PDB file of C-alpha atoms in Angstrom:
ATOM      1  CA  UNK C  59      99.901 135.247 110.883  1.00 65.00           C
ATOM      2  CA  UNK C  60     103.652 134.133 110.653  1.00 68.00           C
ATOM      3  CA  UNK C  61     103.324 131.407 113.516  1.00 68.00           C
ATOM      4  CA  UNK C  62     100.201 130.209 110.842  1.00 69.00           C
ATOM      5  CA  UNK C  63     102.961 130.277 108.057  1.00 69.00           C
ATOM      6  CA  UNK C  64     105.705 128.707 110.459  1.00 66.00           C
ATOM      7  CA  UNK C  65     103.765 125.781 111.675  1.00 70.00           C
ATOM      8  CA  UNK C  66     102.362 125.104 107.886  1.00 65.00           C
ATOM      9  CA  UNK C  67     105.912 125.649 106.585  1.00 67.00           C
ATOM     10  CA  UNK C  68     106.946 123.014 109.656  1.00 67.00           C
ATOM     11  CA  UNK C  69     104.133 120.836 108.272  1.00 62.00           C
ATOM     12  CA  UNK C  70     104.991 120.416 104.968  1.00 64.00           C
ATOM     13  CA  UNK C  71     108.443 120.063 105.524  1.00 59.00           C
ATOM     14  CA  UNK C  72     107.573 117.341 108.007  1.00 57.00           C
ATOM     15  CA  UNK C  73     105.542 115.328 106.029  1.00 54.00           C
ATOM     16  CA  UNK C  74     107.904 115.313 102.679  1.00 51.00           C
ATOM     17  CA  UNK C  75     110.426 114.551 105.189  1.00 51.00           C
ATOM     18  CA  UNK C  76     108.473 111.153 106.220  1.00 49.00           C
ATOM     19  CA  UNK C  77     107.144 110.387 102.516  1.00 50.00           C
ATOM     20  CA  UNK C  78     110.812 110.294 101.015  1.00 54.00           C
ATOM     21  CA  UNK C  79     111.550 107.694 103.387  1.00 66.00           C
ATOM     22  CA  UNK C  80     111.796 104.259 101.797  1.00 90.00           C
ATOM     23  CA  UNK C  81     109.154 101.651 102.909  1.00 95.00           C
ATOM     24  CA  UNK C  82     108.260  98.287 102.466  1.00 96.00           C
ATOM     25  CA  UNK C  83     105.201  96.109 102.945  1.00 97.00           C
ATOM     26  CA  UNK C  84     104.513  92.531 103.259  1.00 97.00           C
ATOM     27  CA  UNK C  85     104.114  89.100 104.742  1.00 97.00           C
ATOM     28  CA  UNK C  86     106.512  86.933 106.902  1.00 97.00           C
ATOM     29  CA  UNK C  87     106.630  83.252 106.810  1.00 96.00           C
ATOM     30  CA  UNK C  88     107.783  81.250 109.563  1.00 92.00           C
ATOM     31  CA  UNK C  89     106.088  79.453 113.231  1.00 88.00           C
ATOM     32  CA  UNK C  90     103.365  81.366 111.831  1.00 90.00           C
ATOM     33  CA  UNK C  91     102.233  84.252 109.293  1.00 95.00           C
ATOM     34  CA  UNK C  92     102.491  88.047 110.090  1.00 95.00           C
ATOM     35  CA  UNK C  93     101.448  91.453 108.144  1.00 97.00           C
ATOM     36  CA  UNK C  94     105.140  93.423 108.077  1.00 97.00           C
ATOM     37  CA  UNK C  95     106.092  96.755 107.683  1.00 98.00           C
ATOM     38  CA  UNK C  96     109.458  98.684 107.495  1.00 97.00           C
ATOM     39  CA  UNK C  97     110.256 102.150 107.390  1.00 97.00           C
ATOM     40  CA  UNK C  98     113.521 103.364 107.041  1.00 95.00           C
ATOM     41  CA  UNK C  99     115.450 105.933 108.552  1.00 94.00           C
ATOM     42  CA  UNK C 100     118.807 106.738 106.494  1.00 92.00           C
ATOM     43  CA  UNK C 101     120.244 102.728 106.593  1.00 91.00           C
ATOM     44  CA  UNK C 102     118.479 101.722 109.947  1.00 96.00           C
ATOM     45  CA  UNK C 103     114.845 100.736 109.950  1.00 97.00           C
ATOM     46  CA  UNK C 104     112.136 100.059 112.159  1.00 97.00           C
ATOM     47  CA  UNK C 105     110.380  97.262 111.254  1.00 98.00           C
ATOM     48  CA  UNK C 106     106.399  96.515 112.520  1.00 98.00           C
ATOM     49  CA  UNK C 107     105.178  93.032 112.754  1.00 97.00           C
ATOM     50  CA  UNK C 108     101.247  91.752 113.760  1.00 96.00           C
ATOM     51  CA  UNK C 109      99.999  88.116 113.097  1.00 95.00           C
ATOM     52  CA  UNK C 110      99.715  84.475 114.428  1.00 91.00           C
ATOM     53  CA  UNK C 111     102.467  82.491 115.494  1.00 84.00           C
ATOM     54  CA  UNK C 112     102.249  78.978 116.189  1.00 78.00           C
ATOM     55  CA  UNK C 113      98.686  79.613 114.628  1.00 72.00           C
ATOM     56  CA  UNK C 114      97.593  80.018 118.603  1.00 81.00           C
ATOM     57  CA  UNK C 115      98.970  83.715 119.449  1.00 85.00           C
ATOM     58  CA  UNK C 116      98.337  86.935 118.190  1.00 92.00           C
ATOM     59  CA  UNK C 117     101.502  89.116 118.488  1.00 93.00           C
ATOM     60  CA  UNK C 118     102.605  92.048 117.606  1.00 96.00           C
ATOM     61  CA  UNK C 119     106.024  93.410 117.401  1.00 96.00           C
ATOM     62  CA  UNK C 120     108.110  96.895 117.122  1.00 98.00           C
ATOM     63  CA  UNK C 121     112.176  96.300 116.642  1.00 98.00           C
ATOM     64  CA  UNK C 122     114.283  99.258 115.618  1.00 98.00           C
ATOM     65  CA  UNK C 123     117.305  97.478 113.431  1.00 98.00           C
ATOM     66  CA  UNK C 124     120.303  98.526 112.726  1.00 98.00           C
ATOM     67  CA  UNK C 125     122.205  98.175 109.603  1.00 97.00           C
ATOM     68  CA  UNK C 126     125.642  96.486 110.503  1.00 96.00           C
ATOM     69  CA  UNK C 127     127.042  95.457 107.423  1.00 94.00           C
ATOM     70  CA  UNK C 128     126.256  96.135 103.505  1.00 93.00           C
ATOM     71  CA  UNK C 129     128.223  93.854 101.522  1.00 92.00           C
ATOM     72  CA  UNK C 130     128.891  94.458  97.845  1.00 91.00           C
ATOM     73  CA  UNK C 131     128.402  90.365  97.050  1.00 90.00           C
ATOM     74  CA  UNK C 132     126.346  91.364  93.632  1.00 89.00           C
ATOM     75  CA  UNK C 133     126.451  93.701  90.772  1.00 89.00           C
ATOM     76  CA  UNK C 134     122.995  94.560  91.258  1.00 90.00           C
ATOM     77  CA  UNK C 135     120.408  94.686  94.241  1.00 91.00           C
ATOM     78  CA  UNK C 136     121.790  95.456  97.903  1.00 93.00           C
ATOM     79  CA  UNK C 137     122.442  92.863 100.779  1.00 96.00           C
ATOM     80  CA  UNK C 138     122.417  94.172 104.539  1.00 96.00           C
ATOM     81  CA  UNK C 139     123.136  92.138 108.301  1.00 97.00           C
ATOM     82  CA  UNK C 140     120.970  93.702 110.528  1.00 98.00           C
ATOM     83  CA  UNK C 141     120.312  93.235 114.429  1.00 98.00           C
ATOM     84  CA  UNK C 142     118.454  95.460 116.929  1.00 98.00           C
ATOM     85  CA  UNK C 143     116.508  95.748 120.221  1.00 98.00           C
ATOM     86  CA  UNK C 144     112.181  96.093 120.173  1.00 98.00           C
ATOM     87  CA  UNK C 145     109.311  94.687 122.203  1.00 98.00           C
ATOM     88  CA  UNK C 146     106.602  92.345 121.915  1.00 96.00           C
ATOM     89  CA  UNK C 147     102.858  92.184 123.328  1.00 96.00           C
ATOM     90  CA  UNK C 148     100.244  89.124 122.301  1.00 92.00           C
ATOM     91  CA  UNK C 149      97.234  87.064 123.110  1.00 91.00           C
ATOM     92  CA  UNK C 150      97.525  83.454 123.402  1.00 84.00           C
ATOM     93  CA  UNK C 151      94.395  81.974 122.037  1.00 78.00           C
ATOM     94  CA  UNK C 152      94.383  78.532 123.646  1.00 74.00           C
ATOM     95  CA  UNK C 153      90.805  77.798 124.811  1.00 72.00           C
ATOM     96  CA  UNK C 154      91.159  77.901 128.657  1.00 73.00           C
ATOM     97  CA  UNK C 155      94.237  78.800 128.610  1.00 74.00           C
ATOM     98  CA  UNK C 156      94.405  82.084 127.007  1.00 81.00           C
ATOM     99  CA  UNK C 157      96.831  84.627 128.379  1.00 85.00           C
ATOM    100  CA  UNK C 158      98.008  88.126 127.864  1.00 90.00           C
ATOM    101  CA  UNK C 159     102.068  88.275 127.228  1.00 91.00           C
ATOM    102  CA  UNK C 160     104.506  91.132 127.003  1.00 96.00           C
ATOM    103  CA  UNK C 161     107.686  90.463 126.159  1.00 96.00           C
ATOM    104  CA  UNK C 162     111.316  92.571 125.294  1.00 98.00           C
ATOM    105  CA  UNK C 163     112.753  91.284 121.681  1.00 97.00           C
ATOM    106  CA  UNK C 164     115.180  91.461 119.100  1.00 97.00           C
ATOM    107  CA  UNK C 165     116.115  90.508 115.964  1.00 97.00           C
ATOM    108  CA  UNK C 166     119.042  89.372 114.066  1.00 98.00           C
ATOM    109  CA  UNK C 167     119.096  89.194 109.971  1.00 98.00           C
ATOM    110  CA  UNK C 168     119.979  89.274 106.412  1.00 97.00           C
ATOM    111  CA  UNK C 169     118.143  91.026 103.500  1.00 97.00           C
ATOM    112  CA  UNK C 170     118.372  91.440  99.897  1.00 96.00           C
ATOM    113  CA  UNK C 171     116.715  94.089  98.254  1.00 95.00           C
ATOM    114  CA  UNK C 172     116.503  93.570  94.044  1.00 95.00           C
ATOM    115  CA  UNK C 173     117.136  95.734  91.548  1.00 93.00           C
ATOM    116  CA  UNK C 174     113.411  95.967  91.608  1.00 94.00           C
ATOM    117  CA  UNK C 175     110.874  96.767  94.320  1.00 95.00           C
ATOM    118  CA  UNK C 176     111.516  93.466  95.860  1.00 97.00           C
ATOM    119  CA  UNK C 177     112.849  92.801  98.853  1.00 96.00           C
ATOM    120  CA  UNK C 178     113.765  89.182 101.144  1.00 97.00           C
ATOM    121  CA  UNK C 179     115.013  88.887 104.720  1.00 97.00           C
ATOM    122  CA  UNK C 180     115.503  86.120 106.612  1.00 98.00           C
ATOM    123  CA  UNK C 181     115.746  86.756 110.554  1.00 97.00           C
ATOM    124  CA  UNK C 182     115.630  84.974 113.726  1.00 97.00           C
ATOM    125  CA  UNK C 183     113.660  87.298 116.636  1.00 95.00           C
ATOM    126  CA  UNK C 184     114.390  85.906 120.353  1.00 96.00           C
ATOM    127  CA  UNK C 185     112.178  87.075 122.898  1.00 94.00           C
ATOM    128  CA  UNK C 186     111.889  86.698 126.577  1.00 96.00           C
ATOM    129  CA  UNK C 187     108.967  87.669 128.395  1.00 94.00           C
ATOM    130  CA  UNK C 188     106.446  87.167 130.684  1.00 94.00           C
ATOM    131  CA  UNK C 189     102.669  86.084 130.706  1.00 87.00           C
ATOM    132  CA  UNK C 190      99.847  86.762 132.702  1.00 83.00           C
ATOM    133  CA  UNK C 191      98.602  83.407 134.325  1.00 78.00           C
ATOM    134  CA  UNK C 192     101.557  81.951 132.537  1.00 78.00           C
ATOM    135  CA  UNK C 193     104.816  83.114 133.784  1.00 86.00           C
ATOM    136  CA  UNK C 194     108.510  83.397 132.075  1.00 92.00           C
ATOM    137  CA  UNK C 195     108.458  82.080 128.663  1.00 87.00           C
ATOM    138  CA  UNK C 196     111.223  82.496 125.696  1.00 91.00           C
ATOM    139  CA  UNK C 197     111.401  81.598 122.108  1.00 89.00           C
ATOM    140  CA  UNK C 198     113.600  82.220 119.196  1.00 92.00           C
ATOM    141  CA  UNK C 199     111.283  82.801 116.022  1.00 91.00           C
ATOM    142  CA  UNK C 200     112.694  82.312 112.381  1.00 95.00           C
ATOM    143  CA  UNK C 201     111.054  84.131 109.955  1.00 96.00           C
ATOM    144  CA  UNK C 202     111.262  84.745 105.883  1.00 98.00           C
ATOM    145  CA  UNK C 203     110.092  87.822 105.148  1.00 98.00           C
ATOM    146  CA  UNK C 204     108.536  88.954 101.120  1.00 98.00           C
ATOM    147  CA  UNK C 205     108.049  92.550 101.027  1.00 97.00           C
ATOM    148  CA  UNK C 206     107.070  95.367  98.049  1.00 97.00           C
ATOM    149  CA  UNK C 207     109.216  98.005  98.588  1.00 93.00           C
ATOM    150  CA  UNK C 208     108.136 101.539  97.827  1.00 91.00           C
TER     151      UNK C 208
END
């Protein structure tokens, strides 16, 4: 009966833990669109990506930022400089040529986060990688970012 109590206690605590976390959800603009997510952890975040870029691949991407700077520029709303390490996997969709890739990336960026649950980033996300039937490839991705922060 007390490990039952212990792991429900652990449980709870766990999952208030992970709901006070801020979060945000939205799109990013840029070679392409993509569905974003962020969750934060204290001032770093991790930030989830998934959509077409170049309107011809389907990628998805995990990077794990950190926050380097916060300056106090405005009265209200917060700005952050971010960078961090993550990875990429995709599908290109080009006819014949369609290839799996998998790729390392990172990101490098500035956000502003209103007053209100509003929040805009733009970042630039290099990647090198390889793909299957394709070889090395590289790219460095700008991206504006529109998110609903919660």
């Amino acid at each position: 009966m007390k490990k039952i109590i212990l792991i429900a206690a652990m449980v709870l605590g766990f999952s208030v833990a992970a709901s006070a976390q801020p979060r945000a959800v939205g799109i990013k603009l840029g070679w392409g669109v993509e569905a974003s997510y962020q969750h934060s952890f204290g001032a770093d975040f991790l930030e989830a990506n998934l959509g077409l870029n170049n309107f011809n691949s389907l990628d998805g991407s995990v990077v794990y930022n950190f926050m380097i700077a916060q300056p106090n520029w405005t009265d209200r709303g917060e700005w952050g400089f971010y960078a961090g390490p993550g990875a990429a996997v995709g599908m290109n969709l080009i006819g014949d040529n369609s290839y799996f890739h998998l790729a390392a990336a990172g990101m490098v960026g500035l956000e502003y986060k209103f007053w209100f649950p509003l929040q805009l980033s733009f970042d630039l996300r290099p990647t090198l990688g390889y793909g299957f039937n394709y070889g090395f490839h590289w790219s460095v991705m700008p991206a504006l970012g529109v998110r609903y922060a919660f």
